[in-house]
Amino acid sequence: MLNSDSPIWRPYTQMKTAAPPLNVIKGEGIWLELDDGRRIMDCISSWWVTIHGHAHPAIAQTLYRQAQQLEQVIFAGFTHEPAEQLARKLLTHVPASLTRVFFSDNGSTAVEVALKMAYQYWHNGGEPQRSRFISFEGGYHGDTIGAMSIGKSSPWWQAFQPLLFETDVVPFPATFDGDEQVEAKESEALDKIEFLLNQGHHAGIVIEPLIQGAAGMRMCRPQFLQALAQLARQFGVLLIYDEVMTGFGRTGSLFACLKSATAPDIICLSKGLSGGCLPLSVTLATDAIYEAFYSNDATKALYHGHTYTGNPLACATGLTSLELLQQQPHFQDMENHHRRYLVQYLQGHPKLEHLRICGTIAAMEVKTDGTDGYFNAIAPILKAKFLEAGFLIRPLGNTIYLMPPYCITTDELESIYRVIRQILDEL
Ligand SMILES: *Cc1c(COP(=O)(O)O)cnc(C)c1O
């Protein structure tokens, strides 16, 4: 245990009531080793980033080599091979209509950039009245003020409401195994969106495609995204995919846009981008968007940038991570393994409902007397029980979800399902 007089103010933590943090001295594959000798299985890829497992030798090697070559350089007026190569390589994996890559450092800033691009696109194009965004109930897009504004139905930000800009929030047609209402939910959402779009003052629609992460791994069907993309085209508004969490194999395809066969105008990527090694993000855009900024008029440029934009170390690890994904596409098989163990250990369990899987992610709700959602009191209880058993699983309220690194073996995956079953039985 770390000293409780640590000066560190921790993220997403009520410091008064939280247990002291665990001190990690080593990571290897799916395992975290603590200073007291315990080994913990990382079932959530350390906040959804560690796609190849911890301390991957190929990524470590890349990092070492790049650090000896060039560690950082100003990205305005200068460029370097790792960024150029990563940008080109990323574009080979997304719909061909996406042709431009803007670097920043984390998911929130990738989203801020997307919002600013979309807003200024209309402004530069002489339609400044197109200034509103449509976002989804439960959507989470990061913790900066702009990202919070489009994620304002998150349960955390009551105090900030007056600071956030207005958006139009529509229902997200979350579904699960055996859901008979799914089509009705989808048409309700689409009707609302169409009604709003008819007002003609929207810049864009922002969605976490296929899976809303922080809202509790709420999943929608590819069909919904297809209908949404159709509506966006019909009304000429920009479709923005926040694939910060769904990118790099999480949905079973490399990107949710590929899995759903849809082509958004903007894509935000971050969490798995550097293989979970360093903070890095990109915002991808179409030529049409880029063209709206391309001008002899200096005021039409996108005035956004961060000091560490396009950091060479982060870009180099991103390249290696993409190569690993291509060489070992384990993420493609995980849905089947999840399905097998979900059926074997958890399906029909009296304490569970809304079982669902998408690619490498499985999720379910624990039935409790409290209301569903992030502040459900079961979360800390379950988290402590899992930890005691040697598993890092952090329920989002009463939602248990699994999102392991892709290098997990089937036996290891089965052990997670077995422990969930055991802990639910004892509740
Ligand atoms: C985590 C997340 C973000 C924010 O990314 P940070 O790197 O934490 O700023 C944005 N959008 C989605 C969908 C996320 O899951």
Coordinates of C-alpha atoms and ligand atoms in Angstrom, one line a residue:
M1 CA 0.0 0.0 0.0
L2 CA 1.1 3.5 -0.7
N3 CA 1.4 6.0 2.1
S4 CA -1.9 7.7 2.7
D5 CA -0.1 11.0 2.9
S6 CA 0.7 11.0 -0.8
P7 CA 0.2 14.5 -2.2
I8 CA -1.5 13.1 -5.3
W9 CA -5.1 14.1 -6.1
R10 CA -6.4 11.1 -8.1
P11 CA -8.7 11.1 -11.1
Y12 CA -12.4 10.1 -10.7
T13 CA -11.8 9.5 -7.1
Q14 CA -13.6 10.8 -3.9
M15 CA -10.4 11.1 -2.0
K16 CA -12.1 10.9 1.4
T17 CA -13.8 7.5 0.9
A18 CA -11.6 5.8 -1.6
A19 CA -9.3 2.9 -0.5
P20 CA -5.6 3.8 -0.9
P21 CA -4.3 3.0 -4.4
L22 CA -2.3 -0.2 -5.1
N23 CA 1.3 0.2 -5.9
V24 CA 2.2 -1.5 -9.2
I25 CA 5.8 -2.3 -9.8
K26 CA 5.6 -4.3 -13.0
G27 CA 3.3 -5.1 -15.9
E28 CA 3.5 -8.1 -18.2
G29 CA 0.9 -9.1 -20.7
I30 CA -2.4 -9.2 -18.9
W31 CA -0.7 -9.2 -15.4
L32 CA 0.0 -6.4 -13.0
E33 CA 2.4 -7.1 -10.2
L34 CA 2.0 -5.2 -6.9
D35 CA 4.7 -4.3 -4.4
D36 CA 3.3 -6.8 -1.9
G37 CA 3.9 -9.6 -4.4
R38 CA 0.3 -10.1 -5.5
R39 CA -0.5 -10.5 -9.2
I40 CA -3.7 -9.0 -10.6
M41 CA -5.3 -9.9 -13.9
D42 CA -6.0 -6.6 -15.9
C43 CA -9.5 -7.4 -17.3
I44 CA -10.1 -3.9 -18.5
S45 CA -6.8 -3.1 -20.3
S46 CA -6.0 -0.3 -17.8
W47 CA -8.8 2.1 -18.7
W48 CA -9.2 0.5 -22.1
V49 CA -5.8 1.3 -23.7
T50 CA -3.6 -1.7 -23.2
I51 CA -4.6 -3.7 -26.3
H52 CA -1.5 -5.9 -26.7
G53 CA -0.9 -6.3 -22.9
H54 CA 1.6 -4.5 -20.7
A55 CA 5.2 -3.9 -21.5
H56 CA 5.0 -5.5 -24.9
P57 CA 8.6 -6.2 -26.0
A58 CA 8.1 -5.0 -29.6
I59 CA 6.7 -1.7 -28.4
A60 CA 9.4 -1.3 -25.8
Q61 CA 12.0 -1.9 -28.5
T62 CA 10.5 0.8 -30.7
L63 CA 10.4 3.2 -27.9
Y64 CA 14.0 2.7 -27.0
R65 CA 15.2 3.1 -30.6
Q66 CA 13.1 6.2 -31.3
A67 CA 14.2 7.8 -28.0
Q68 CA 17.8 7.6 -29.2
Q69 CA 16.9 9.0 -32.6
L70 CA 14.4 11.9 -32.0
E71 CA 12.3 12.2 -28.8
Q72 CA 10.4 15.4 -29.6
V73 CA 10.3 18.3 -32.1
I74 CA 8.0 21.3 -32.6
F75 CA 5.3 20.1 -35.0
A76 CA 4.6 23.5 -36.7
G77 CA 7.0 23.9 -39.6
F78 CA 8.7 20.6 -38.8
T79 CA 7.7 17.0 -39.4
H80 CA 9.2 13.5 -38.9
E81 CA 8.9 10.0 -40.3
P82 CA 7.0 8.4 -37.4
A83 CA 4.2 10.9 -37.7
E84 CA 4.2 10.8 -41.6
Q85 CA 4.2 7.0 -41.6
L86 CA 1.6 6.7 -38.9
A87 CA -0.8 9.1 -40.6
R88 CA -0.5 7.3 -43.9
K89 CA -0.9 3.9 -42.3
L90 CA -4.0 4.9 -40.4
L91 CA -5.6 6.1 -43.5
T92 CA -5.2 2.8 -45.3
H93 CA -7.4 1.2 -42.6
V94 CA -10.4 3.6 -42.7
P95 CA -13.0 4.5 -45.4
A96 CA -11.2 6.1 -48.3
S97 CA -13.2 9.3 -47.9
L98 CA -11.1 10.1 -44.8
T99 CA -7.9 11.7 -46.1
R100 CA -6.6 14.1 -43.4
V101 CA -5.0 13.4 -40.0
F102 CA -4.8 16.0 -37.2
F103 CA -2.7 14.9 -34.2
S104 CA -3.3 15.7 -30.5
D105 CA -2.6 14.0 -27.2
N106 CA -5.7 12.4 -25.7
G107 CA -9.3 11.4 -26.4
S108 CA -10.8 14.6 -25.0
T109 CA -8.7 16.8 -27.3
A110 CA -9.3 14.6 -30.3
V111 CA -13.0 15.4 -29.7
E112 CA -12.4 19.1 -29.1
V113 CA -10.6 19.2 -32.4
A114 CA -13.5 17.4 -34.1
L115 CA -16.0 19.9 -32.7
K116 CA -13.9 22.9 -33.7
M117 CA -13.4 21.4 -37.2
A118 CA -17.1 20.9 -37.7
Y119 CA -18.1 24.3 -36.3
Q120 CA -15.5 26.2 -38.3
Y121 CA -16.2 24.1 -41.4
W122 CA -19.7 25.8 -41.6
H123 CA -18.4 29.1 -40.5
N124 CA -15.7 29.2 -43.2
G125 CA -18.2 28.0 -45.7
G126 CA -20.6 30.9 -45.1
E127 CA -23.2 29.0 -43.1
P128 CA -22.5 30.1 -39.5
Q129 CA -26.1 29.4 -38.5
R130 CA -25.2 25.7 -38.6
S131 CA -23.7 25.8 -35.1
R132 CA -25.5 23.1 -33.0
F133 CA -24.6 19.6 -32.3
I134 CA -26.8 16.5 -31.8
S135 CA -25.4 14.1 -29.2
F136 CA -26.7 11.0 -27.5
E137 CA -28.1 10.3 -24.1
G138 CA -25.4 8.6 -22.0
G139 CA -22.7 9.7 -24.5
Y140 CA -19.2 10.3 -23.0
H141 CA -16.6 12.2 -25.0
G142 CA -14.0 13.4 -22.4
D143 CA -13.5 15.8 -19.6
T144 CA -12.7 19.1 -21.3
I145 CA -15.5 21.7 -21.4
G146 CA -16.4 21.1 -25.1
A147 CA -16.3 17.3 -24.7
M148 CA -18.4 17.6 -21.5
S149 CA -21.0 19.8 -23.4
I150 CA -21.7 17.0 -25.9
G151 CA -21.6 14.4 -23.1
K152 CA -23.7 16.5 -20.7
S153 CA -26.0 13.6 -19.7
S154 CA -23.1 12.0 -17.9
P155 CA -23.9 11.7 -14.2
W156 CA -20.7 13.5 -13.1
W157 CA -21.2 17.1 -14.2
Q158 CA -24.3 18.5 -12.5
A159 CA -22.2 21.4 -11.1
F160 CA -21.0 22.4 -14.5
Q161 CA -24.2 22.6 -16.4
P162 CA -24.2 26.4 -16.7
L163 CA -20.8 26.4 -18.3
L164 CA -21.6 23.8 -21.0
F165 CA -22.8 24.9 -24.4
E166 CA -26.3 23.8 -25.6
T167 CA -26.7 20.6 -27.6
D168 CA -29.7 18.6 -28.7
V169 CA -29.6 15.3 -26.9
V170 CA -31.4 12.3 -28.4
P171 CA -32.0 8.8 -27.1
F172 CA -29.4 6.1 -27.7
P173 CA -31.1 2.8 -28.8
A174 CA -29.1 0.6 -26.4
T175 CA -29.8 -3.1 -27.0
F176 CA -28.8 -6.5 -25.6
D177 CA -29.3 -10.2 -26.3
G178 CA -33.0 -11.1 -26.8
D179 CA -34.1 -7.4 -26.9
E180 CA -37.5 -7.3 -28.7
Q181 CA -37.8 -3.5 -28.5
V182 CA -34.7 -2.7 -30.4
E183 CA -36.4 -1.6 -33.7
A184 CA -38.9 0.6 -31.8
K185 CA -36.1 2.3 -29.9
E186 CA -34.1 2.9 -33.1
S187 CA -37.1 4.5 -34.9
E188 CA -37.8 6.7 -32.0
A189 CA -34.2 8.0 -32.0
L190 CA -34.2 8.4 -35.8
D191 CA -37.5 10.3 -35.8
K192 CA -36.2 12.7 -33.2
I193 CA -33.0 13.3 -35.1
E194 CA -34.9 13.8 -38.4
F195 CA -37.2 16.3 -36.6
L196 CA -34.2 18.2 -35.3
L197 CA -32.3 18.2 -38.6
N198 CA -35.3 19.7 -40.4
Q199 CA -34.5 22.9 -38.4
G200 CA -31.4 23.4 -40.5
H201 CA -29.1 24.7 -37.8
H202 CA -26.9 21.7 -37.0
A203 CA -23.2 21.5 -37.7
G204 CA -22.9 17.8 -36.8
I205 CA -24.0 14.6 -35.0
V206 CA -21.6 13.1 -32.5
I207 CA -21.8 9.4 -31.5
E208 CA -19.8 6.7 -30.0
P209 CA -20.4 4.2 -32.7
L210 CA -21.7 0.7 -31.7
I211 CA -20.7 1.0 -28.0
Q212 CA -21.1 3.9 -25.5
G213 CA -18.2 3.1 -23.2
A214 CA -18.4 5.2 -20.0
A215 CA -22.3 5.0 -20.0
G216 CA -21.9 1.3 -19.2
M217 CA -20.9 -0.4 -22.4
R218 CA -24.3 0.3 -24.0
M219 CA -24.4 -1.3 -27.4
C220 CA -26.4 -0.4 -30.5
R221 CA -26.8 -2.3 -33.8
P222 CA -24.8 -1.5 -37.0
Q223 CA -28.2 -1.0 -38.7
F224 CA -28.8 2.0 -36.5
L225 CA -25.5 3.6 -37.6
Q226 CA -26.4 2.9 -41.2
A227 CA -29.7 4.7 -40.8
L228 CA -28.0 7.5 -39.0
A229 CA -25.4 8.0 -41.7
Q230 CA -28.2 8.0 -44.2
L231 CA -29.9 10.8 -42.4
A232 CA -26.7 12.8 -42.0
R233 CA -26.1 12.6 -45.7
Q234 CA -29.7 13.5 -46.6
F235 CA -29.5 16.7 -44.5
G236 CA -25.8 17.4 -45.3
V237 CA -24.7 17.6 -41.6
L238 CA -21.3 16.2 -40.5
L239 CA -21.3 12.8 -38.9
I240 CA -18.6 12.5 -36.2
Y241 CA -17.6 9.2 -34.8
D242 CA -15.9 9.2 -31.4
E243 CA -14.0 6.0 -31.8
V244 CA -11.7 6.8 -28.9
M245 CA -12.7 3.6 -27.2
T246 CA -14.1 1.5 -30.1
G247 CA -11.0 2.0 -32.3
F248 CA -8.2 -0.5 -32.8
G249 CA -10.1 -3.8 -32.7
R250 CA -12.3 -3.3 -29.7
T251 CA -15.5 -4.1 -31.7
G252 CA -14.0 -7.1 -33.4
S253 CA -13.2 -5.1 -36.4
L254 CA -10.3 -2.6 -36.6
F255 CA -12.8 0.2 -36.3
A256 CA -16.6 0.5 -35.6
C257 CA -17.0 2.3 -38.9
L258 CA -15.8 -0.8 -40.7
K259 CA -17.9 -3.1 -38.7
S260 CA -21.0 -1.1 -39.4
A261 CA -20.0 -0.3 -43.0
T262 CA -20.5 3.4 -42.5
A263 CA -18.3 6.3 -43.5
P264 CA -18.4 9.3 -41.1
D265 CA -16.9 12.7 -42.0
I266 CA -14.7 12.8 -38.9
I267 CA -13.3 10.1 -36.7
C268 CA -11.6 10.6 -33.3
L269 CA -9.1 7.9 -32.2
S270 CA -7.0 7.6 -29.1
K271 CA -7.1 4.9 -26.5
G272 CA -5.5 2.0 -28.4
L273 CA -3.6 4.2 -30.8
S274 CA -0.1 3.8 -29.2
G275 CA -0.8 0.3 -28.1
G276 CA -1.5 1.7 -24.6
C277 CA 2.0 3.0 -24.3
L278 CA 1.9 6.8 -24.6
P279 CA -0.8 9.5 -24.8
L280 CA -1.6 10.1 -28.4
S281 CA -4.7 10.9 -30.5
V282 CA -5.8 11.8 -34.0
T283 CA -8.8 13.4 -35.5
L284 CA -9.4 12.1 -39.1
A285 CA -11.3 14.3 -41.6
T286 CA -12.5 14.2 -45.2
D287 CA -11.1 16.3 -48.0
A288 CA -14.3 18.3 -48.1
I289 CA -13.7 19.5 -44.5
Y290 CA -10.0 20.1 -45.1
E291 CA -10.9 22.2 -48.3
A292 CA -13.0 24.5 -46.2
F293 CA -9.9 25.6 -44.3
Y294 CA -7.5 25.7 -47.2
S295 CA -7.3 29.3 -48.3
N296 CA -5.1 32.4 -48.8
D297 CA -7.1 33.8 -45.9
A298 CA -5.1 33.2 -42.7
T299 CA -8.2 33.5 -40.5
K300 CA -9.6 30.3 -42.1
A301 CA -6.9 28.1 -40.7
L302 CA -7.6 25.7 -37.8
Y303 CA -6.0 27.4 -34.9
H304 CA -5.6 24.5 -32.6
G305 CA -2.5 22.7 -31.4
H306 CA -0.8 21.3 -28.4
T307 CA 2.9 21.5 -27.3
Y308 CA 3.5 17.8 -27.7
T309 CA 1.4 17.4 -30.9
G310 CA 2.7 14.5 -33.0
N311 CA 5.3 13.4 -30.4
P312 CA 7.7 11.1 -32.3
L313 CA 7.9 8.5 -29.5
A314 CA 4.1 8.1 -29.3
C315 CA 3.8 8.0 -33.1
A316 CA 6.5 5.3 -33.4
T317 CA 4.8 3.1 -30.8
G318 CA 1.5 3.7 -32.8
L319 CA 3.1 2.3 -35.9
T320 CA 4.4 -0.8 -34.1
S321 CA 1.0 -1.3 -32.4
L322 CA -0.8 -1.2 -35.8
E323 CA 1.7 -3.8 -37.2
L324 CA 1.0 -6.0 -34.2
L325 CA -2.7 -5.7 -34.8
Q326 CA -2.2 -6.8 -38.4
Q327 CA 0.2 -9.6 -37.6
Q328 CA -1.9 -11.0 -34.7
P329 CA -5.6 -10.1 -35.2
H330 CA -6.7 -11.9 -32.0
F331 CA -9.4 -9.3 -31.5
Q332 CA -11.3 -10.9 -34.4
D333 CA -11.8 -14.2 -32.4
M334 CA -12.6 -12.8 -29.0
E335 CA -16.4 -12.4 -29.6
N336 CA -16.7 -16.2 -30.0
H337 CA -14.8 -16.9 -26.8
H338 CA -16.8 -14.4 -24.9
R339 CA -20.0 -15.9 -26.2
R340 CA -19.0 -19.4 -25.3
Y341 CA -18.2 -18.6 -21.6
L342 CA -21.0 -16.1 -21.2
V343 CA -23.4 -18.9 -22.2
Q344 CA -21.6 -21.5 -20.1
Y345 CA -21.2 -19.5 -16.9
L346 CA -23.6 -16.5 -16.8
Q347 CA -26.6 -16.9 -19.2
G348 CA -29.8 -17.2 -17.2
H349 CA -28.2 -16.2 -13.9
P350 CA -31.0 -14.8 -11.7
K351 CA -28.9 -11.8 -10.6
L352 CA -28.0 -10.7 -14.2
E353 CA -29.8 -9.1 -17.1
H354 CA -29.1 -7.4 -20.4
L355 CA -26.2 -9.7 -21.4
R356 CA -24.4 -8.4 -24.5
I357 CA -21.2 -8.8 -26.4
C358 CA -19.5 -6.7 -29.2
G359 CA -16.2 -7.9 -30.3
T360 CA -13.7 -7.9 -27.5
I361 CA -16.2 -6.4 -25.0
A362 CA -18.8 -8.3 -22.9
A363 CA -21.2 -6.5 -20.5
M364 CA -24.2 -7.2 -18.3
E365 CA -26.2 -5.6 -15.5
V366 CA -26.4 -6.9 -12.0
K367 CA -30.0 -6.7 -10.7
T368 CA -30.1 -4.6 -7.5
D369 CA -32.6 -2.8 -5.4
G370 CA -31.0 0.6 -6.2
T371 CA -31.4 2.5 -9.5
D372 CA -29.3 1.5 -12.5
G373 CA -26.4 3.7 -13.2
Y374 CA -22.9 4.9 -12.2
F375 CA -23.7 5.6 -8.6
N376 CA -25.3 2.3 -7.8
A377 CA -23.8 1.1 -4.5
I378 CA -23.0 -2.4 -5.8
A379 CA -20.0 -1.0 -7.8
P380 CA -17.4 -0.6 -5.0
I381 CA -18.6 -3.9 -3.4
L382 CA -18.0 -5.8 -6.6
K383 CA -14.8 -4.1 -7.3
A384 CA -13.4 -5.0 -3.9
K385 CA -14.5 -8.6 -4.3
F386 CA -12.9 -9.0 -7.7
L387 CA -9.7 -7.4 -6.5
E388 CA -9.5 -9.7 -3.6
A389 CA -9.8 -12.6 -6.0
G390 CA -7.0 -11.2 -8.1
F391 CA -8.9 -9.5 -10.9
L392 CA -9.0 -5.9 -12.0
I393 CA -12.6 -5.4 -12.9
R394 CA -14.2 -1.9 -12.3
P395 CA -18.0 -2.1 -12.7
L396 CA -19.6 1.1 -14.0
G397 CA -22.4 1.3 -11.5
N398 CA -24.2 -2.0 -11.7
T399 CA -22.7 -2.8 -15.1
I400 CA -20.0 -5.4 -15.1
Y401 CA -17.9 -5.4 -18.2
L402 CA -14.9 -7.2 -19.5
M403 CA -12.4 -5.6 -21.9
P404 CA -9.2 -7.5 -21.6
P405 CA -6.0 -7.1 -23.7
Y406 CA -6.1 -9.1 -26.9
C407 CA -3.3 -11.4 -25.8
I408 CA -5.4 -13.1 -23.1
T409 CA -5.6 -16.9 -23.5
T410 CA -9.0 -18.7 -23.6
D411 CA -8.2 -20.3 -20.2
E412 CA -7.5 -16.9 -18.7
L413 CA -10.7 -15.6 -20.1
E414 CA -12.6 -18.5 -18.8
S415 CA -11.2 -17.9 -15.3
I416 CA -12.7 -14.4 -15.4
Y417 CA -16.2 -15.8 -16.1
R418 CA -15.7 -18.4 -13.4
V419 CA -14.9 -15.8 -10.8
I420 CA -17.9 -13.5 -11.8
R421 CA -20.2 -16.5 -11.4
Q422 CA -18.7 -17.4 -8.0
I423 CA -19.0 -13.8 -6.7
L424 CA -22.6 -13.4 -8.0
D425 CA -23.6 -16.7 -6.4
E426 CA -22.2 -15.5 -3.0
L427 CA -23.9 -12.0 -3.2
Ligands
LIG1 C1 -12.0 7.9 -22.8 C2 -12.8 8.5 -23.8 C3 -12.6 9.8 -24.2 C4 -11.7 10.7 -23.5 O1 -10.4 10.3 -23.7 P1 -9.2 10.8 -22.7 O2 -8.0 10.3 -23.3 O3 -9.5 10.2 -21.4 O4 -9.3 12.3 -22.7 C5 -13.4 10.3 -25.2 N1 -14.3 9.6 -25.8 C6 -14.5 8.3 -25.5 C7 -15.6 7.5 -26.2 C8 -13.8 7.7 -24.5 O5 -14.0 6.4 -24.1

